[in-house]
mmCIF file of C-alpha atoms in Angstrom:
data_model
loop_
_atom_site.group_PDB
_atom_site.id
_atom_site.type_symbol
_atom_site.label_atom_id
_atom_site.label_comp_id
_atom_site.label_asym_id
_atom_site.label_seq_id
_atom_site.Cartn_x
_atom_site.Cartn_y
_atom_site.Cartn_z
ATOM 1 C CA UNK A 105 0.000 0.000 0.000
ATOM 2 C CA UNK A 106 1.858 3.214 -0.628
ATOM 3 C CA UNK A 107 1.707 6.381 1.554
ATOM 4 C CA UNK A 108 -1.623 8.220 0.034
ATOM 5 C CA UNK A 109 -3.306 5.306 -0.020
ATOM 6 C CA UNK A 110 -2.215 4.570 3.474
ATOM 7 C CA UNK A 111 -3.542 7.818 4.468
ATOM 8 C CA UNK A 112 -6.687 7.406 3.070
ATOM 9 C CA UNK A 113 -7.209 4.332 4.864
ATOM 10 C CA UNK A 114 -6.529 5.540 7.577
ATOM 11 C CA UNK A 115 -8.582 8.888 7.433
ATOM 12 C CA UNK A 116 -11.890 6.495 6.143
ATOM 13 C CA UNK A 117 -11.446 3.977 8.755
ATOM 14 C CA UNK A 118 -14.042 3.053 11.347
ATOM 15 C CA UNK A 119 -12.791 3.582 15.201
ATOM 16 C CA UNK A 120 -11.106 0.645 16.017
ATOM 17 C CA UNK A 121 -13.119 -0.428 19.055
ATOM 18 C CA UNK A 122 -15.975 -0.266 16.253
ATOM 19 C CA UNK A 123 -13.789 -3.167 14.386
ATOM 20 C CA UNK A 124 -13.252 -5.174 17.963
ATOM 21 C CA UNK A 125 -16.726 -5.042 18.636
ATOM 22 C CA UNK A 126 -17.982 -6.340 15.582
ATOM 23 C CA UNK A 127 -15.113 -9.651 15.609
ATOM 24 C CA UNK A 128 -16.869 -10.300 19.019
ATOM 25 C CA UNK A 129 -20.310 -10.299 17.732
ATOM 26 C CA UNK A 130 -19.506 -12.425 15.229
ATOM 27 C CA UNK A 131 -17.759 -14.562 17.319
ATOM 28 C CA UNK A 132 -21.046 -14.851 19.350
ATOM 29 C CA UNK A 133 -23.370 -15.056 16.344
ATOM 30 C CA UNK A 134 -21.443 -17.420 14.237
ATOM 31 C CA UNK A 135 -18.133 -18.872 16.366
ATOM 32 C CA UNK A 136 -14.337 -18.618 15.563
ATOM 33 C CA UNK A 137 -15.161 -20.201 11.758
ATOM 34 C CA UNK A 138 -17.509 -17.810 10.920
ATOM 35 C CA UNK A 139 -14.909 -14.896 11.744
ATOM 36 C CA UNK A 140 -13.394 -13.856 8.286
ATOM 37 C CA UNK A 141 -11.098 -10.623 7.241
ATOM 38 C CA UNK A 142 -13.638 -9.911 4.170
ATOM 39 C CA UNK A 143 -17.108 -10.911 6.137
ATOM 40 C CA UNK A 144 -15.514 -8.370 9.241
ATOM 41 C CA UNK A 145 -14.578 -5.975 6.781
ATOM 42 C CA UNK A 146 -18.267 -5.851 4.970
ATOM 43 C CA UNK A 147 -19.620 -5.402 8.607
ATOM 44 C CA UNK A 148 -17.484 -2.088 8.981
ATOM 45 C CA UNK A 149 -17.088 -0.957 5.974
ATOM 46 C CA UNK A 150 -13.603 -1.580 5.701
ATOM 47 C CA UNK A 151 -11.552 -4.058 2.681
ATOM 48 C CA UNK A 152 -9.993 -6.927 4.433
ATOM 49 C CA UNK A 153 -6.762 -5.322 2.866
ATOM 50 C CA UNK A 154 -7.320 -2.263 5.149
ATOM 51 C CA UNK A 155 -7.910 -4.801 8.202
ATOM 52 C CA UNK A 156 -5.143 -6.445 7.784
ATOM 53 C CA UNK A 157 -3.165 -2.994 7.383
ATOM 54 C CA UNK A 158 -4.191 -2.111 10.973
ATOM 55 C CA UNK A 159 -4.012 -5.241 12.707
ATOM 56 C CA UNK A 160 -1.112 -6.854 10.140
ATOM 57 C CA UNK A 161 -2.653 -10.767 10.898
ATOM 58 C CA UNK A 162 -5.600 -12.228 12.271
ATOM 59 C CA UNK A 163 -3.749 -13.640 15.049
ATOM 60 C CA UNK A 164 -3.478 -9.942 15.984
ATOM 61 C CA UNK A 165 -6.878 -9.287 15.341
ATOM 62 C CA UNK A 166 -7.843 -12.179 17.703
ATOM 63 C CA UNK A 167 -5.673 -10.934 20.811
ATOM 64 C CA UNK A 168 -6.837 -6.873 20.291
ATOM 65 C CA UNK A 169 -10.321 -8.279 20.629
ATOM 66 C CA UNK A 170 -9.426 -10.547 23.636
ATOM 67 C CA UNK A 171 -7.885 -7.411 25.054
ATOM 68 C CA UNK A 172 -10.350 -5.094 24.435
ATOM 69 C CA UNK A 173 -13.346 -7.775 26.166
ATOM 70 C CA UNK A 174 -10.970 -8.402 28.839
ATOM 71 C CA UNK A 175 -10.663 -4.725 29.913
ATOM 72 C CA UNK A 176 -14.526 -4.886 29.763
ATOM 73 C CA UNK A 177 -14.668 -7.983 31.833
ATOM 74 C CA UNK A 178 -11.601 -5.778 33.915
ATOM 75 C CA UNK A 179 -14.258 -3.160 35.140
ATOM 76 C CA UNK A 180 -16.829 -5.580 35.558
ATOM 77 C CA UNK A 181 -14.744 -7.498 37.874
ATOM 78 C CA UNK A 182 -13.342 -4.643 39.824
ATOM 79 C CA UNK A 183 -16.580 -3.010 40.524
ATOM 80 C CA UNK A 184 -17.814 -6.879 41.928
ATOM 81 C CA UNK A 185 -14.880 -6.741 44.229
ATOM 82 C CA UNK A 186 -14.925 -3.630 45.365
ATOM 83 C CA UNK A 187 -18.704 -3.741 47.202
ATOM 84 C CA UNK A 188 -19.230 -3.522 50.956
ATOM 85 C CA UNK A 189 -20.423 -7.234 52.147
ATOM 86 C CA UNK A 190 -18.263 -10.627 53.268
ATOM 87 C CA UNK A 191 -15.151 -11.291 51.431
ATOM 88 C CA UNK A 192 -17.080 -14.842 50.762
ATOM 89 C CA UNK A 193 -19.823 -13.543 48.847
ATOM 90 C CA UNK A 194 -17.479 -11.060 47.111
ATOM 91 C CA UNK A 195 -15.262 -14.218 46.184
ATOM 92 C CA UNK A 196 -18.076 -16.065 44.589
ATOM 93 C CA UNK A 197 -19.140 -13.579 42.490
ATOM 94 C CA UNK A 198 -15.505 -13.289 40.832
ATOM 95 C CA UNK A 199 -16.101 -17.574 40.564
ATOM 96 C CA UNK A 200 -19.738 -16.516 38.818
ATOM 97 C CA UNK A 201 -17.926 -14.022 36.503
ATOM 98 C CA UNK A 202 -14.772 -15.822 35.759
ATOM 99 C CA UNK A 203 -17.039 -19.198 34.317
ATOM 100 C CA UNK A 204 -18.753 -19.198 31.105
ATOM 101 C CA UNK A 205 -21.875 -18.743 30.870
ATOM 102 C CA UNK A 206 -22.867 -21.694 27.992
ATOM 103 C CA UNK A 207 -20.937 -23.661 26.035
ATOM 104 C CA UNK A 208 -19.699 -21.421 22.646
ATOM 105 C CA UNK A 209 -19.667 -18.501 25.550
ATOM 106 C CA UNK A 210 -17.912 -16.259 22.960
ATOM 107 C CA UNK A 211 -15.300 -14.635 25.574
ATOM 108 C CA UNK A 212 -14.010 -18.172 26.250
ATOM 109 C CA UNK A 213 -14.448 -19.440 22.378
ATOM 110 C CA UNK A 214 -11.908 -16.449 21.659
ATOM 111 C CA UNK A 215 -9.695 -17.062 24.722
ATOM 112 C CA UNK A 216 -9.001 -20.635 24.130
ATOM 113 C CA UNK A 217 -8.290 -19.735 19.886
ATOM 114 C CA UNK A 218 -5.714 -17.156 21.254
ATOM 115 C CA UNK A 219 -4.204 -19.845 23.885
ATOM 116 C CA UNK A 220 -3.977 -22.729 21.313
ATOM 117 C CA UNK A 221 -2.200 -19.546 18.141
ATOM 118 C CA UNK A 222 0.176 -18.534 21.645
ATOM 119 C CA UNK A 223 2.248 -21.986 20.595
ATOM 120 C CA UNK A 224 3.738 -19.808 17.724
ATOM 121 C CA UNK A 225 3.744 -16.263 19.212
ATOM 122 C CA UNK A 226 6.287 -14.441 19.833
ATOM 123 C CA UNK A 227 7.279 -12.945 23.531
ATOM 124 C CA UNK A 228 5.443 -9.422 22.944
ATOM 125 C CA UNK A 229 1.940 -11.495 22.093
ATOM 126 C CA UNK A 230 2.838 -13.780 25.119
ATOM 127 C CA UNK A 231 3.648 -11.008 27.726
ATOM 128 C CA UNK A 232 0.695 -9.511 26.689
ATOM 129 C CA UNK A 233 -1.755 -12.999 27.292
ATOM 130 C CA UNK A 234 0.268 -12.730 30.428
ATOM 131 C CA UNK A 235 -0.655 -9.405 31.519
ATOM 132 C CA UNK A 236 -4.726 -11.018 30.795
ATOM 133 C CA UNK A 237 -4.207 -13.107 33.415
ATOM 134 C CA UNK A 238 -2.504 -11.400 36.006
ATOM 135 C CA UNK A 239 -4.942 -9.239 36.498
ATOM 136 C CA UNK A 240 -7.189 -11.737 37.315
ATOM 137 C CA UNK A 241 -4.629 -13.333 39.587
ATOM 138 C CA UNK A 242 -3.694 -10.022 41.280
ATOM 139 C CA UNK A 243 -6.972 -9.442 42.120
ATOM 140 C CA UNK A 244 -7.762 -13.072 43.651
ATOM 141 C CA UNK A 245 -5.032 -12.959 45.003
ATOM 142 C CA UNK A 246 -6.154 -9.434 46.727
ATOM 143 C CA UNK A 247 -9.643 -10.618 47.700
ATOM 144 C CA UNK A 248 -8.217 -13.959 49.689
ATOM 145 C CA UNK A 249 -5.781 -11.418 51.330
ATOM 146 C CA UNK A 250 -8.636 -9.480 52.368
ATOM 147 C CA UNK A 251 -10.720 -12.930 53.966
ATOM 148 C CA UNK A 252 -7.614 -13.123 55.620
ATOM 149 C CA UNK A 253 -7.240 -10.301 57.254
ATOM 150 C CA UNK A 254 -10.646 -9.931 58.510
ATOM 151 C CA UNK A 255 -10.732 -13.364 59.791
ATOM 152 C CA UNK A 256 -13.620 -15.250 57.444
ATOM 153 C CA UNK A 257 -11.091 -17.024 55.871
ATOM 154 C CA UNK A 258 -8.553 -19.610 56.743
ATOM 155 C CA UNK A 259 -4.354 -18.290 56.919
ATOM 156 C CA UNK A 260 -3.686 -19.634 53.573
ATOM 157 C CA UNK A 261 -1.061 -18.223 51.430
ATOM 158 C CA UNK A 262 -2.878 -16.121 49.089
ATOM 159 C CA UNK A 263 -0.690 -16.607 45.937
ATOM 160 C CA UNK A 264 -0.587 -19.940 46.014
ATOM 161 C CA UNK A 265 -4.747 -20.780 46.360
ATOM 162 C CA UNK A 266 -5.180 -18.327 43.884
ATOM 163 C CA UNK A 267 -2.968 -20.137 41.250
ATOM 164 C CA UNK A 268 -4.610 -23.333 42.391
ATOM 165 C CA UNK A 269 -7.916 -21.973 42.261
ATOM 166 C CA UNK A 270 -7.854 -20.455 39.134
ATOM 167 C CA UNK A 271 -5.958 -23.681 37.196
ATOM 168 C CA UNK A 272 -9.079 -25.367 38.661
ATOM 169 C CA UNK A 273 -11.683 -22.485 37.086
ATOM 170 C CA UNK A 274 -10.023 -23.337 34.036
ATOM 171 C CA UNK A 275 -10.461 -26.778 33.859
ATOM 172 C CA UNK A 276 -14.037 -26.542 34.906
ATOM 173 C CA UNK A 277 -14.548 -23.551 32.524
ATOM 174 C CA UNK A 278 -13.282 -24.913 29.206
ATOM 175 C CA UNK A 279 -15.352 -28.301 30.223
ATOM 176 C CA UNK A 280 -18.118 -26.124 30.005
ATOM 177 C CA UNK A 281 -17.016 -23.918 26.757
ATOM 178 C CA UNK A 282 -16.652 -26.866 24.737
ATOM 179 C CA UNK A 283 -19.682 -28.233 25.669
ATOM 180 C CA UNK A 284 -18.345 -31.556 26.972
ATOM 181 C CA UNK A 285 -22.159 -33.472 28.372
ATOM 182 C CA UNK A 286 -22.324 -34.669 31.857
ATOM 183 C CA UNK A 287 -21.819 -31.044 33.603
ATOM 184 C CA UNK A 288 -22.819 -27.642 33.169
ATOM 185 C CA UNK A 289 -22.167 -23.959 35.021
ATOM 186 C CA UNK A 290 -24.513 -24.931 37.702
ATOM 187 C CA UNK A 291 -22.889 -28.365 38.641
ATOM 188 C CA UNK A 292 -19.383 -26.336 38.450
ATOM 189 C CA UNK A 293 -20.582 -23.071 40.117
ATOM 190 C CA UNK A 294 -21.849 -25.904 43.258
ATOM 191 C CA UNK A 295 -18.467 -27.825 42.831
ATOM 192 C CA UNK A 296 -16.284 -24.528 43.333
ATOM 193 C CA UNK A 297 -18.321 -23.397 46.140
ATOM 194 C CA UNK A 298 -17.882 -26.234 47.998
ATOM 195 C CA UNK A 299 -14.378 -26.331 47.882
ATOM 196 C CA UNK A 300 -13.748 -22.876 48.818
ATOM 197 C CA UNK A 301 -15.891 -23.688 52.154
ATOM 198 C CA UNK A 302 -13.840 -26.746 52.712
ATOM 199 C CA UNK A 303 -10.734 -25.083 52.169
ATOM 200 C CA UNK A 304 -11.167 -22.049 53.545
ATOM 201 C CA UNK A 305 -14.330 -21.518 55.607
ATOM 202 C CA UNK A 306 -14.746 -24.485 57.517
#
C-alpha cells in the first residue's frame, strides 16, 4: 500500500473499538469459523486489505479483541470486588464471573483460539496474554488477602490458592465452553463453592 493510499485508509477507517466489537459479535453469532477478514470488513465498511493494514494478521486481530473484552470484563470485575459485604460472597461472584456462561460462551471461544495460536507467538503477544491473566490473579489474590485479614477465611497463602484456584476455574470452565455433556455452570458453580468452604471456611 503506498503512503496516500495509506492515508486514506486511515482517514476512512471506522474507530477501532468499532472493528473489535464487531469480531466479538460475530464470534457470538457465528463462532471462531464464521470470523473472516472480508465478512468483518463488509460489517465495517472496511476491505480486508485495510484490516489487515491495521491489525497486520488475524492472530493480531484475535488478541486486540481478547484485550479489548478483557478490559470490559476488567471493570466488571473490579466493581464486583470492590462492594461492601463478606469477602465470601465477594469471592463467589468473581467464581460466577470468571465461568462461562454456555458452552460457545464467545469470551471463552476467543480465549481458548488465542491460547492454542500462543504456541507460535512471539514474547510481545505472550507477555501480553500474560498481563490477561494477572490481572485476574492479582486481584484473587487481593480478595483472599482481604478474607484473611478480617478473619472469614482460613491463613492460607494467598498466591498460592489463587494459582490453584484459578488452574481449577479453568479446567471446569473450558469443560463447560466446549460443551463436553455430563456437567454444566450450575454443577461447576456448586463444585467450586464447595471447595472454597472446605478449604477455607470451615
Amino acid at each position: 500500500m503506498v503512503a496516500g493510499e495509506a492515508r486514506a485508509a486511515r482517514k476512512n477507517a471506522p474507530p477501532r473499538e468499532d472493528v473489535l466489537v464487531a469480531a466479538m459479535a460475530t464470534i457470538a453469532e457465528r463462532g471462531l469459523e464464521g470470523l473472516t477478514m472480508a465478512g468483518l470488513g463488509r460489517q465495517v465498511g472496511m476491505s480486508s486489505g485495510h484490516i489487515l493494514y491495521y491489525f497486520r494478521t488475524k492472530d493480531e486481530l484475535l488478541l486486540q479483541t481478547l484485550e479489548w473484552s478483557e478490559a470490559a470484563l476488567g471493570a466488571e470485575r473490579r466493581a464486583l470486588l470492590s462492594r461492601l459485604g463478606p469477602v465470601r460472597e465477594r469471592l463467589q461472584a468473581y467464581v460466577d464471573l470468571y465461568v462461562p456462561r454456555e458452552a460457545r460462551d464467545p469470551h471463552w471461544t476467543l480465549w481458548l483460539e488465542v491460547w492454542n495460536r500462543s504456541q507460535n507467538a512471539g514474547p510481545g503477544e505472550r507477555g501480553r496474554q500474560a498481563a490477561i491473566e494477572g490481572a485476574w490473579h492479582r486481584d484473587l489474590v487481593a480478595l483472599l488477602a482481604e478474607g484473611i485479614s478480617r478473619g472469614e477465611f482460613r491463613a492460607v497463602d494467598p498466591d498460592r490458592f489463587a494459582a490453584r484456584l484459578r488452574a481449577l476455574l479453568d479446567g471446569f470452565s473450558i469443560q463447560v465452553a466446549v460443551g463436553l455433556p455430563g456437567i454444566g455452570r450450575g454443577d461447576i458453580l456448586a463444585h467450586v463453592s464447595e471447595f472454597l468452604d472446605e478449604a477455607l471456611v470451615s
